[in-house]
Amino acid sequence: MIEIKDVHKSFGPLEVLKGINLTVASGEVVTIIGGSGSGKSTLLTCINGLEPINSGSIRIDGVEVHAKGTDINKLRQKVGIVFQQWNAFPHLTVLENVMLAPRKVLGMARQQAEEIAVKQLTHVGLSDKLGVYPSRLSGGQQQRMAIARALAMSPAVMLFDEVTSALDPQLVGEVLDTLKMLADEGMTMICVTHEMTFARDVSDRVAFFHQGVMAEIGTPDQIFGAPHHPETQRFLSSTR
Ligand code: ADP
Ligand code: MG
């Protein structure tokens, strides 16, 4: 579903991704862990075409993301991305916020967009918040709204970048439960996270990033139980 081959990415003189290789199968959940500045977010923004790459290739469902002929807007519909924080439109209700992209980007009729938005908001447990304004939602509810908004575009792949990092500890669980539900339903996912318990329980594979290199990738049992790379060992002992 996602094929990343020898991807190099620099910001000016700073090489942030130094030859990343990663293949994610349909329905697979890959978690990326690693220290701050190791290139995790940059990889996600390259995968959905928000950032250009310097060399290598990224394919999603057979489509080359950075090829000249690729319709990047069409491709982004296939790749949902949720960040640490999403600033919803404050003057629109939760329902209207989730309807927006299907209406504007897909040109969907109001009724159909509304049906999809209701379905996805219900899916993430927000069916009682449809007519509410985003400022009335807790941080955890706002993140679930952001997930519903991405799902409303029927993506083939979902990317999550530290979606629980800005939340109060007591709100983290509800968002992780939503991610776990999507994983159980067979969504293809790449999750950047600091939540090691989540990484261990939900991932098919865990990748450890260090200074722009994927130093190690393996099953959760291997990475958490018997990490090969000294930097992985160091990182994991610092998070315990
Ligand atoms: P992580 O998500 O693992 O913390 P990032 O991918 O955000 O790391 O950043 C990797 C490196 O790239 C950091 O040194 C960061 O400062 C740098 N960087 C990220 N985005 C930009 C940008 N738009 N311009 C310049 N440097 C950037
Ligand atoms: Mg980041």
Coordinates of N, CA and C and ligand atoms in Angstrom, one line a residue:
M1 N 0.8 -1.2 0.0 CA 0.0 0.0 0.0 C 0.9 1.3 0.0
I2 N 1.9 1.3 0.9 CA 2.9 2.4 0.9 C 4.3 1.8 0.6
E3 N 4.9 2.3 -0.4 CA 6.3 1.9 -0.7 C 7.2 3.1 -0.7
I4 N 8.1 3.1 0.3 CA 9.1 4.2 0.4 C 10.4 3.6 0.1
K5 N 11.1 4.2 -0.9 CA 12.4 3.7 -1.3 C 13.5 4.7 -1.3
D6 N 14.4 4.5 -0.4 CA 15.7 5.3 -0.4 C 15.3 6.8 -0.4
V7 N 14.4 7.3 0.4 CA 14.0 8.7 0.4 C 15.0 9.5 1.2
H8 N 15.5 10.5 0.4 CA 16.4 11.6 1.0 C 15.6 12.9 1.0
K9 N 15.7 13.6 2.1 CA 15.1 14.9 2.2 C 15.9 15.9 3.0
S10 N 16.2 17.0 2.4 CA 16.9 18.1 3.1 C 16.1 19.3 3.2
F11 N 16.4 20.1 4.3 CA 15.9 21.5 4.4 C 17.2 22.3 4.3
G12 N 17.5 22.9 3.1 CA 18.7 23.6 2.9 C 19.9 22.6 3.1
P13 N 20.8 23.0 3.9 CA 22.0 22.1 4.1 C 21.7 21.0 5.1
L14 N 20.6 21.0 5.7 CA 20.3 20.0 6.8 C 19.6 18.8 6.2
E15 N 20.3 17.6 6.1 CA 19.7 16.4 5.6 C 18.9 15.7 6.8
V16 N 17.6 15.7 6.6 CA 16.6 15.3 7.6 C 16.2 13.8 7.5
L17 N 16.1 13.4 6.2 CA 15.9 11.9 6.0 C 17.0 11.4 5.1
K18 N 17.7 10.4 5.6 CA 18.9 9.9 5.0 C 18.8 8.6 4.4
G19 N 17.8 8.4 3.5 CA 17.7 7.1 2.8 C 16.7 6.2 3.6
I20 N 15.5 6.6 3.6 CA 14.4 5.8 4.3 C 13.8 4.8 3.4
N21 N 13.8 3.5 3.8 CA 13.1 2.4 3.1 C 12.0 1.8 4.0
L22 N 10.8 1.8 3.5 CA 9.7 1.2 4.4 C 8.6 0.8 3.5
T23 N 8.1 -0.4 3.6 CA 6.9 -0.9 2.9 C 5.9 -1.2 3.9
V24 N 4.7 -0.6 3.7 CA 3.6 -0.9 4.6 C 2.5 -1.6 3.8
A25 N 2.1 -2.8 4.3 CA 1.1 -3.6 3.5 C -0.3 -3.1 3.9
S26 N -1.2 -3.4 3.0 CA -2.6 -3.0 3.3 C -3.1 -3.6 4.6
G27 N -3.7 -2.8 5.4 CA -4.2 -3.2 6.7 C -3.1 -3.3 7.8
E28 N -1.9 -2.9 7.4 CA -0.8 -3.0 8.5 C -0.8 -1.7 9.3
V29 N -0.4 -1.8 10.5 CA -0.2 -0.6 11.4 C 1.3 -0.6 11.8
V30 N 2.0 0.5 11.3 CA 3.4 0.7 11.6 C 3.5 1.9 12.5
T31 N 4.2 1.8 13.6 CA 4.4 2.9 14.5 C 5.8 3.4 14.4
I32 N 6.0 4.7 14.4 CA 7.3 5.2 14.4 C 7.6 5.9 15.7
I33 N 8.7 5.5 16.3 CA 9.1 6.1 17.5 C 10.5 6.7 17.3
G34 N 11.0 7.6 18.2 CA 12.3 8.1 18.1 C 12.4 9.5 18.7
G35 N 13.6 10.0 18.9 CA 13.7 11.3 19.6 C 13.3 12.4 18.7
S36 N 13.1 13.6 19.4 CA 12.7 14.8 18.7 C 13.8 15.2 17.6
G37 N 13.3 15.6 16.5 CA 14.2 16.0 15.4 C 14.7 14.9 14.6
S38 N 14.3 13.6 14.8 CA 14.8 12.5 14.1 C 14.2 12.3 12.7
G39 N 13.2 13.1 12.3 CA 12.7 13.1 11.0 C 11.3 12.5 10.8
K40 N 10.7 12.1 11.9 CA 9.4 11.4 11.9 C 8.3 12.2 11.2
S41 N 8.1 13.4 11.7 CA 7.1 14.3 11.1 C 7.4 14.6 9.6
T42 N 8.6 14.8 9.3 CA 9.0 15.1 7.9 C 8.6 13.9 7.0
L43 N 8.9 12.7 7.5 CA 8.5 11.6 6.6 C 7.0 11.6 6.4
L44 N 6.2 11.8 7.4 CA 4.7 11.8 7.1 C 4.3 12.9 6.1
T45 N 4.9 14.1 6.2 CA 4.5 15.1 5.3 C 5.0 14.8 3.9
C46 N 6.1 14.1 3.8 CA 6.6 13.7 2.4 C 5.6 12.6 1.9
I47 N 5.1 11.7 2.7 CA 4.2 10.6 2.3 C 3.0 11.2 1.7
N48 N 2.4 12.3 2.3 CA 1.2 12.8 1.7 C 1.4 14.0 0.7
G49 N 2.7 14.2 0.4 CA 3.0 15.1 -0.7 C 3.0 16.6 -0.2
L50 N 2.9 16.8 1.1 CA 3.0 18.2 1.6 C 4.4 18.8 1.4
E51 N 5.4 17.9 1.4 CA 6.8 18.3 1.3 C 7.4 17.5 0.1
P52 N 8.2 18.2 -0.7 CA 8.9 17.5 -1.8 C 10.1 16.7 -1.2
I53 N 10.5 15.7 -2.0 CA 11.7 15.0 -1.5 C 12.9 15.3 -2.5
N54 N 14.1 15.0 -2.0 CA 15.3 15.3 -2.9 C 15.6 14.1 -3.8
S55 N 15.4 12.9 -3.3 CA 15.6 11.7 -4.1 C 14.9 10.5 -3.5
G56 N 14.8 9.4 -4.3 CA 14.1 8.3 -3.9 C 12.7 8.3 -4.4
S57 N 11.8 7.4 -3.8 CA 10.4 7.4 -4.3 C 9.5 7.0 -3.2
I58 N 8.3 7.5 -3.3 CA 7.2 7.1 -2.4 C 6.0 6.8 -3.3
R59 N 5.5 5.6 -3.1 CA 4.3 5.2 -3.9 C 3.2 4.8 -2.9
I60 N 2.0 5.3 -3.2 CA 0.8 4.9 -2.5 C -0.2 4.2 -3.4
D61 N -0.5 3.0 -3.1 CA -1.4 2.2 -3.9 C -0.9 2.3 -5.4
G62 N 0.4 2.2 -5.6 CA 0.9 2.2 -6.9 C 1.2 3.6 -7.5
V63 N 0.7 4.7 -6.9 CA 0.8 6.0 -7.5 C 2.1 6.7 -6.9
E64 N 2.9 7.2 -7.7 CA 4.2 7.8 -7.3 C 3.8 9.2 -6.8
V65 N 4.0 9.5 -5.5 CA 3.6 10.7 -4.9 C 4.2 11.9 -5.5
H66 N 5.5 11.9 -5.7 CA 6.3 13.0 -6.2 C 6.6 13.1 -7.7
A67 N 5.9 12.3 -8.4 CA 6.1 12.3 -9.9 C 5.4 13.6 -10.4
K68 N 5.9 14.1 -11.5 CA 5.4 15.3 -12.1 C 3.9 15.2 -12.5
G69 N 3.6 14.1 -13.0 CA 2.2 13.9 -13.5 C 1.1 13.6 -12.5
T70 N 1.6 13.4 -11.2 CA 0.6 13.0 -10.2 C -0.2 14.2 -9.8
D71 N -1.5 13.9 -9.7 CA -2.5 14.9 -9.2 C -2.5 14.9 -7.7
I72 N -1.7 15.8 -7.1 CA -1.5 15.8 -5.7 C -2.7 15.9 -4.9
N73 N -3.7 16.7 -5.3 CA -4.9 16.8 -4.6 C -5.7 15.5 -4.5
K74 N -5.7 14.8 -5.7 CA -6.4 13.5 -5.7 C -5.7 12.5 -4.8
L75 N -4.4 12.6 -4.8 CA -3.6 11.7 -4.0 C -3.9 11.9 -2.5
R76 N -3.9 13.2 -2.1 CA -4.1 13.5 -0.7 C -5.5 13.0 -0.2
Q77 N -6.4 12.9 -1.1 CA -7.7 12.3 -0.6 C -7.5 10.9 -0.2
K78 N -6.5 10.2 -0.7 CA -6.3 8.8 -0.3 C -5.5 8.7 1.0
V79 N -4.9 9.8 1.4 CA -4.0 9.8 2.5 C -4.5 10.8 3.6
G80 N -5.2 10.2 4.6 CA -5.6 11.1 5.7 C -4.5 11.4 6.6
I81 N -4.4 12.6 7.1 CA -3.3 12.9 8.1 C -3.9 13.7 9.2
V82 N -3.6 13.3 10.4 CA -4.0 14.0 11.6 C -2.8 14.4 12.5
F83 N -2.8 15.7 12.8 CA -1.6 16.2 13.6 C -1.9 16.3 15.1
Q84 N -0.9 16.8 15.8 CA -1.1 17.1 17.2 C -2.3 17.9 17.5
Q85 N -2.5 18.9 16.7 CA -3.6 19.8 16.9 C -4.2 20.2 15.5
W86 N -5.5 20.3 15.5 CA -6.1 20.8 14.2 C -7.0 21.9 14.6
N87 N -6.8 23.1 14.0 CA -7.7 24.2 14.3 C -8.9 24.1 13.4
A88 N -10.0 23.7 14.0 CA -11.3 23.6 13.4 C -11.8 25.0 13.1
F89 N -12.7 25.1 12.2 CA -13.3 26.5 12.0 C -14.2 26.8 13.1
P90 N -13.9 27.8 13.9 CA -14.7 28.0 15.1 C -16.2 28.4 14.9
H91 N -16.4 29.0 13.7 CA -17.8 29.5 13.4 C -18.7 28.4 12.8
L92 N -18.1 27.2 12.6 CA -18.9 26.1 12.0 C -19.1 25.1 13.1
T93 N -20.2 24.4 13.1 CA -20.4 23.3 14.0 C -19.5 22.1 13.7
V94 N -19.5 21.2 14.7 CA -18.7 20.0 14.5 C -19.1 19.3 13.2
L95 N -20.4 19.2 13.0 CA -20.9 18.5 11.7 C -20.4 19.3 10.5
E96 N -20.6 20.6 10.5 CA -20.2 21.4 9.4 C -18.7 21.3 9.1
N97 N -17.9 21.3 10.2 CA -16.5 21.2 10.0 C -16.1 19.9 9.3
V98 N -16.8 18.8 9.6 CA -16.5 17.5 9.0 C -17.0 17.4 7.6
M99 N -18.1 18.1 7.3 CA -18.7 18.1 6.0 C -17.9 18.9 5.0
L100 N -17.0 19.8 5.5 CA -16.4 20.8 4.6 C -15.6 20.2 3.5
A101 N -14.7 19.3 3.8 CA -13.8 18.8 2.8 C -14.6 17.9 1.7
P102 N -15.5 17.1 2.2 CA -16.3 16.3 1.1 C -17.0 17.3 0.2
R103 N -17.5 18.4 0.8 CA -18.3 19.4 0.0 C -17.3 20.1 -1.0
K104 N -16.2 20.7 -0.4 CA -15.4 21.6 -1.2 C -14.4 20.8 -2.1
V105 N -13.8 19.7 -1.6 CA -12.8 19.0 -2.3 C -13.4 18.0 -3.3
L106 N -14.4 17.2 -2.7 CA -15.0 16.2 -3.6 C -16.2 16.7 -4.3
G107 N -16.7 17.9 -4.0 CA -17.9 18.5 -4.7 C -19.1 17.7 -4.4
M108 N -19.2 17.1 -3.2 CA -20.3 16.3 -2.8 C -21.6 17.1 -2.5
A109 N -22.7 16.6 -2.8 CA -24.0 17.3 -2.5 C -24.1 17.4 -1.0
R110 N -24.8 18.4 -0.5 CA -24.9 18.6 0.9 C -25.4 17.4 1.7
Q111 N -26.5 16.8 1.2 CA -27.1 15.7 1.9 C -26.1 14.5 2.0
Q112 N -25.4 14.2 1.0 CA -24.5 13.1 1.0 C -23.3 13.4 1.9
A113 N -22.8 14.6 1.9 CA -21.7 15.0 2.8 C -22.1 14.9 4.2
E114 N -23.4 15.3 4.4 CA -23.9 15.3 5.8 C -24.0 13.8 6.3
E115 N -24.5 12.9 5.4 CA -24.6 11.5 5.8 C -23.3 11.0 6.2
I116 N -22.3 11.3 5.4 CA -20.9 10.7 5.6 C -20.4 11.3 6.9
A117 N -20.6 12.6 7.1 CA -20.0 13.3 8.3 C -20.7 12.7 9.6
V118 N -22.0 12.5 9.5 CA -22.7 11.9 10.7 C -22.2 10.5 11.0
K119 N -22.0 9.8 9.9 CA -21.5 8.4 10.0 C -20.1 8.4 10.7
Q120 N -19.2 9.2 10.2 CA -17.9 9.2 10.8 C -17.8 9.8 12.2
L121 N -18.6 10.8 12.5 CA -18.6 11.4 13.8 C -19.2 10.4 14.8
T122 N -20.2 9.6 14.3 CA -20.8 8.5 15.2 C -19.7 7.5 15.4
H123 N -19.0 7.2 14.4 CA -17.9 6.2 14.5 C -16.9 6.5 15.5
V124 N -16.6 7.7 15.7 CA -15.6 8.1 16.7 C -16.2 8.5 18.0
G125 N -17.5 8.3 18.1 CA -18.2 8.5 19.4 C -18.7 9.9 19.7
L126 N -18.9 10.7 18.6 CA -19.3 12.1 18.8 C -20.7 12.4 18.2
S127 N -21.6 11.4 18.2 CA -22.9 11.6 17.6 C -23.7 12.6 18.4
D128 N -23.4 12.8 19.7 CA -24.1 13.8 20.5 C -23.5 15.2 20.4
K129 N -22.5 15.4 19.5 CA -21.8 16.7 19.4 C -22.0 17.4 18.1
L130 N -22.9 16.8 17.2 CA -23.0 17.3 15.8 C -23.2 18.8 15.7
G131 N -24.1 19.3 16.5 CA -24.5 20.7 16.4 C -23.7 21.7 17.3
V132 N -22.7 21.1 17.9 CA -21.9 21.9 18.9 C -20.8 22.6 18.2
Y133 N -20.3 23.8 18.7 CA -19.1 24.4 18.2 C -17.9 23.8 18.7
P134 N -16.8 23.8 17.9 CA -15.6 23.1 18.4 C -15.0 23.6 19.7
S135 N -15.2 24.8 20.0 CA -14.6 25.3 21.3 C -15.3 24.7 22.5
R136 N -16.4 24.0 22.3 CA -17.1 23.4 23.4 C -16.6 21.9 23.6
L137 N -15.7 21.5 22.7 CA -15.3 20.1 22.8 C -14.0 20.1 23.7
S138 N -13.8 19.0 24.4 CA -12.6 18.7 25.1 C -11.5 18.5 24.1
G139 N -10.2 18.5 24.5 CA -9.1 18.2 23.6 C -9.2 16.8 22.9
G140 N -9.7 15.9 23.7 CA -9.8 14.5 23.2 C -10.9 14.4 22.2
Q141 N -12.0 15.1 22.4 CA -13.1 15.2 21.5 C -12.7 15.9 20.2
Q142 N -11.9 17.0 20.4 CA -11.4 17.7 19.2 C -10.5 16.8 18.3
Q143 N -9.7 16.0 18.9 CA -8.9 15.1 18.2 C -9.7 14.0 17.5
R144 N -10.8 13.6 18.1 CA -11.6 12.6 17.5 C -12.4 13.2 16.3
M145 N -12.8 14.5 16.5 CA -13.4 15.2 15.3 C -12.4 15.3 14.2
A146 N -11.1 15.6 14.5 CA -10.1 15.7 13.4 C -10.0 14.3 12.7
I147 N -10.1 13.2 13.5 CA -10.0 11.9 12.9 C -11.2 11.7 12.0
A148 N -12.4 12.0 12.5 CA -13.6 11.9 11.7 C -13.5 12.7 10.4
R149 N -13.0 13.9 10.5 CA -12.8 14.7 9.3 C -11.9 14.1 8.3
A150 N -10.8 13.5 8.7 CA -10.0 12.7 7.8 C -10.7 11.5 7.2
L151 N -11.4 10.8 8.0 CA -12.1 9.6 7.6 C -13.2 9.9 6.6
A152 N -13.8 11.1 6.7 CA -14.9 11.5 5.8 C -14.4 11.5 4.3
M153 N -13.1 11.6 4.1 CA -12.6 11.6 2.7 C -12.4 10.1 2.2
S154 N -12.8 9.1 3.0 CA -12.5 7.7 2.6 C -11.1 7.4 2.2
P155 N -10.1 7.7 3.1 CA -8.7 7.5 2.7 C -8.4 6.0 2.7
A156 N -7.4 5.7 1.9 CA -6.9 4.3 1.9 C -5.8 4.1 3.0
V157 N -5.3 5.2 3.4 CA -4.2 5.2 4.4 C -4.4 6.4 5.4
M158 N -4.0 6.1 6.6 CA -4.1 7.2 7.6 C -2.7 7.4 8.3
L159 N -2.4 8.7 8.4 CA -1.1 9.0 9.0 C -1.4 9.8 10.3
F160 N -0.8 9.4 11.4 CA -1.1 10.1 12.7 C 0.2 10.6 13.2
D161 N 0.3 11.9 13.5 CA 1.5 12.5 14.0 C 1.3 13.0 15.5
E162 N 1.7 12.2 16.4 CA 1.6 12.5 17.8 C 0.3 13.1 18.2
V163 N -0.8 12.4 17.8 CA -2.1 13.0 18.0 C -2.6 13.1 19.5
T164 N -1.8 12.5 20.4 CA -2.2 12.7 21.8 C -1.2 13.5 22.6
S165 N -0.2 14.1 21.9 CA 0.9 14.8 22.6 C 0.4 16.1 23.3
A166 N -0.6 16.7 22.7 CA -1.1 18.0 23.3 C -2.2 17.8 24.3
L167 N -2.5 16.6 24.6 CA -3.7 16.3 25.4 C -3.3 16.2 26.9
D168 N -4.3 16.5 27.8 CA -4.2 16.2 29.2 C -4.2 14.7 29.3
P169 N -3.4 14.2 30.2 CA -3.2 12.7 30.4 C -4.5 12.0 30.4
Q170 N -5.6 12.5 31.1 CA -6.8 11.8 31.2 C -7.6 11.7 29.9
L171 N -7.2 12.4 28.9 CA -7.9 12.4 27.6 C -7.2 11.6 26.5
V172 N -6.0 11.1 26.9 CA -5.2 10.4 25.9 C -5.9 9.1 25.5
G173 N -6.4 8.4 26.5 CA -7.0 7.1 26.3 C -8.1 7.0 25.3
E174 N -9.0 8.0 25.3 CA -10.1 7.9 24.3 C -9.7 8.1 22.9
V175 N -8.6 8.9 22.7 CA -8.1 9.0 21.3 C -7.3 7.8 20.9
L176 N -6.5 7.2 21.8 CA -5.8 6.0 21.5 C -6.8 4.8 21.2
D177 N -7.9 4.8 21.9 CA -8.9 3.8 21.7 C -9.5 3.9 20.3
T178 N -9.7 5.2 19.8 CA -10.2 5.4 18.5 C -9.2 4.9 17.4
L179 N -7.9 5.2 17.7 CA -6.9 4.7 16.7 C -6.9 3.1 16.7
K180 N -7.0 2.6 17.9 CA -7.0 1.1 18.0 C -8.2 0.5 17.2
M181 N -9.4 1.2 17.4 CA -10.6 0.8 16.6 C -10.3 0.8 15.1
L182 N -9.7 1.8 14.6 CA -9.4 1.9 13.2 C -8.4 0.8 12.8
A183 N -7.5 0.6 13.6 CA -6.5 -0.5 13.4 C -7.2 -1.9 13.3
D184 N -8.1 -2.1 14.2 CA -8.8 -3.4 14.3 C -9.7 -3.5 13.0
E185 N -10.2 -2.4 12.5 CA -11.0 -2.5 11.3 C -10.3 -2.7 10.0
G186 N -8.9 -2.7 10.2 CA -8.1 -3.0 9.0 C -7.6 -1.8 8.2
M187 N -7.7 -0.6 8.9 CA -7.1 0.6 8.2 C -5.6 0.5 8.2
T188 N -5.0 0.9 7.0 CA -3.6 1.0 6.9 C -3.1 2.2 7.6
M189 N -2.2 2.1 8.5 CA -1.8 3.3 9.3 C -0.4 3.4 9.6
I190 N 0.1 4.6 9.6 CA 1.5 4.9 10.2 C 1.2 5.9 11.3
C191 N 1.7 5.6 12.5 CA 1.4 6.4 13.7 C 2.8 6.8 14.3
V192 N 3.0 8.1 14.3 CA 4.2 8.6 15.1 C 3.6 8.8 16.5
T193 N 4.3 8.2 17.5 CA 3.7 8.3 18.9 C 4.8 8.2 19.9
H194 N 4.5 8.8 21.1 CA 5.4 8.7 22.3 C 4.7 7.7 23.2
E195 N 3.6 7.2 22.8 CA 2.8 6.3 23.7 C 3.3 4.8 23.5
M196 N 4.3 4.4 24.3 CA 4.9 3.1 24.1 C 4.0 1.9 24.3
T197 N 3.1 2.1 25.2 CA 2.1 1.0 25.5 C 1.2 0.8 24.2
F198 N 0.8 1.9 23.7 CA 0.0 1.9 22.4 C 0.9 1.2 21.3
A199 N 2.1 1.7 21.2 CA 3.0 1.1 20.1 C 3.1 -0.4 20.3
R200 N 3.3 -0.8 21.5 CA 3.5 -2.2 21.7 C 2.2 -3.0 21.5
D201 N 1.0 -2.5 21.8 CA -0.2 -3.2 21.8 C -0.9 -3.2 20.4
V202 N -0.7 -2.1 19.7 CA -1.5 -2.0 18.5 C -0.7 -2.2 17.2
S203 N 0.6 -2.0 17.2 CA 1.4 -2.0 16.0 C 1.6 -3.5 15.5
D204 N 1.7 -3.6 14.2 CA 2.2 -4.8 13.6 C 3.8 -4.7 13.6
R205 N 4.3 -3.5 13.3 CA 5.7 -3.3 13.4 C 6.0 -1.9 14.0
V206 N 7.1 -1.8 14.6 CA 7.6 -0.6 15.2 C 8.9 -0.2 14.6
A207 N 9.0 1.1 14.1 CA 10.2 1.6 13.5 C 10.8 2.6 14.5
F208 N 12.1 2.5 14.7 CA 12.8 3.5 15.5 C 13.7 4.4 14.6
F209 N 13.4 5.7 14.7 CA 14.1 6.7 13.9 C 15.2 7.3 14.8
H210 N 16.4 7.5 14.2 CA 17.5 8.2 14.9 C 18.2 9.1 13.9
Q211 N 18.2 10.3 14.1 CA 19.0 11.3 13.2 C 18.8 11.0 11.7
G212 N 17.5 10.9 11.3 CA 17.2 10.8 9.9 C 17.3 9.4 9.3
V213 N 17.6 8.5 10.1 CA 17.8 7.1 9.7 C 16.8 6.2 10.4
M214 N 16.2 5.2 9.7 CA 15.4 4.2 10.4 C 16.4 3.2 10.9
A215 N 16.8 3.4 12.1 CA 17.9 2.6 12.7 C 17.4 1.1 12.9
E216 N 16.1 0.9 13.1 CA 15.7 -0.4 13.4 C 14.2 -0.5 13.1
I217 N 13.7 -1.7 12.6 CA 12.3 -1.9 12.5 C 12.1 -3.4 12.8
G218 N 11.0 -3.7 13.6 CA 10.7 -5.0 13.9 C 9.3 -5.1 14.6
T219 N 9.0 -6.3 15.0 CA 7.8 -6.5 15.7 C 7.9 -5.8 17.1
P220 N 6.7 -5.5 17.7 CA 6.8 -4.9 19.0 C 7.6 -5.7 20.0
D221 N 7.4 -7.0 19.9 CA 8.1 -7.9 20.9 C 9.6 -7.7 20.7
Q222 N 10.0 -7.7 19.4 CA 11.5 -7.6 19.2 C 12.0 -6.2 19.6
I223 N 11.3 -5.1 19.2 CA 11.8 -3.8 19.4 C 11.8 -3.5 20.9
F224 N 10.7 -3.9 21.6 CA 10.6 -3.5 23.0 C 11.3 -4.6 23.9
G225 N 11.4 -5.8 23.4 CA 11.9 -6.9 24.2 C 13.4 -7.1 24.0
A226 N 13.8 -6.9 22.8 CA 15.3 -7.2 22.5 C 15.7 -6.3 21.4
P227 N 15.8 -5.0 21.6 CA 16.2 -4.0 20.6 C 17.7 -4.3 20.2
H228 N 18.0 -4.3 18.9 CA 19.3 -4.6 18.4 C 20.2 -3.4 18.5
H229 N 19.6 -2.2 18.1 CA 20.5 -1.0 17.9 C 20.7 -0.3 19.3
P230 N 21.9 0.1 19.6 CA 22.2 0.7 20.9 C 21.4 2.0 21.1
E231 N 21.1 2.7 20.0 CA 20.3 3.9 20.1 C 18.8 3.6 20.5
T232 N 18.3 2.5 20.0 CA 17.0 2.1 20.4 C 16.9 1.7 21.9
Q233 N 18.0 1.0 22.3 CA 18.1 0.7 23.7 C 18.1 1.9 24.6
R234 N 18.9 2.9 24.1 CA 19.1 4.1 24.9 C 17.7 4.9 25.0
F235 N 17.1 5.0 23.8 CA 15.8 5.7 23.7 C 14.8 5.0 24.6
L236 N 14.6 3.7 24.5 CA 13.6 3.0 25.3 C 13.9 3.1 26.8
S237 N 15.1 3.1 27.2 CA 15.4 3.2 28.6 C 15.1 4.6 29.1
S238 N 15.2 5.6 28.2 CA 14.9 7.0 28.6 C 13.4 7.2 28.7
T239 N 12.6 6.4 28.1 CA 11.1 6.7 28.1 C 10.5 5.9 29.2
R240 N 11.2 5.0 29.9 CA 10.6 4.2 30.9 C 10.6 4.9 32.3
Ligands
ADP1 P1 10.5 14.8 14.5 O1 9.1 14.8 14.0 O2 11.1 13.4 14.5 O3 10.7 15.5 15.8 P2 11.0 16.6 12.3 O4 10.7 15.7 11.1 O5 9.9 17.5 12.7 O6 11.4 15.6 13.5 O7 12.3 17.4 12.0 C1 13.5 16.9 11.6 C2 14.5 18.0 11.5 O8 14.1 18.8 10.4 C3 14.6 18.9 12.7 O9 16.0 19.2 12.8 C4 13.8 20.1 12.3 O10 14.3 21.2 12.9 C5 14.0 20.1 10.8 N1 12.9 20.7 10.1 C6 11.6 20.3 10.1 N2 10.8 21.0 9.3 C7 11.6 22.0 8.8 C8 11.3 23.1 7.9 N3 10.1 23.3 7.3 N4 12.4 23.9 7.6 C9 13.6 23.6 8.1 N5 13.9 22.6 8.9 C10 12.9 21.8 9.3
MG2 MG 7.4 15.5 14.9

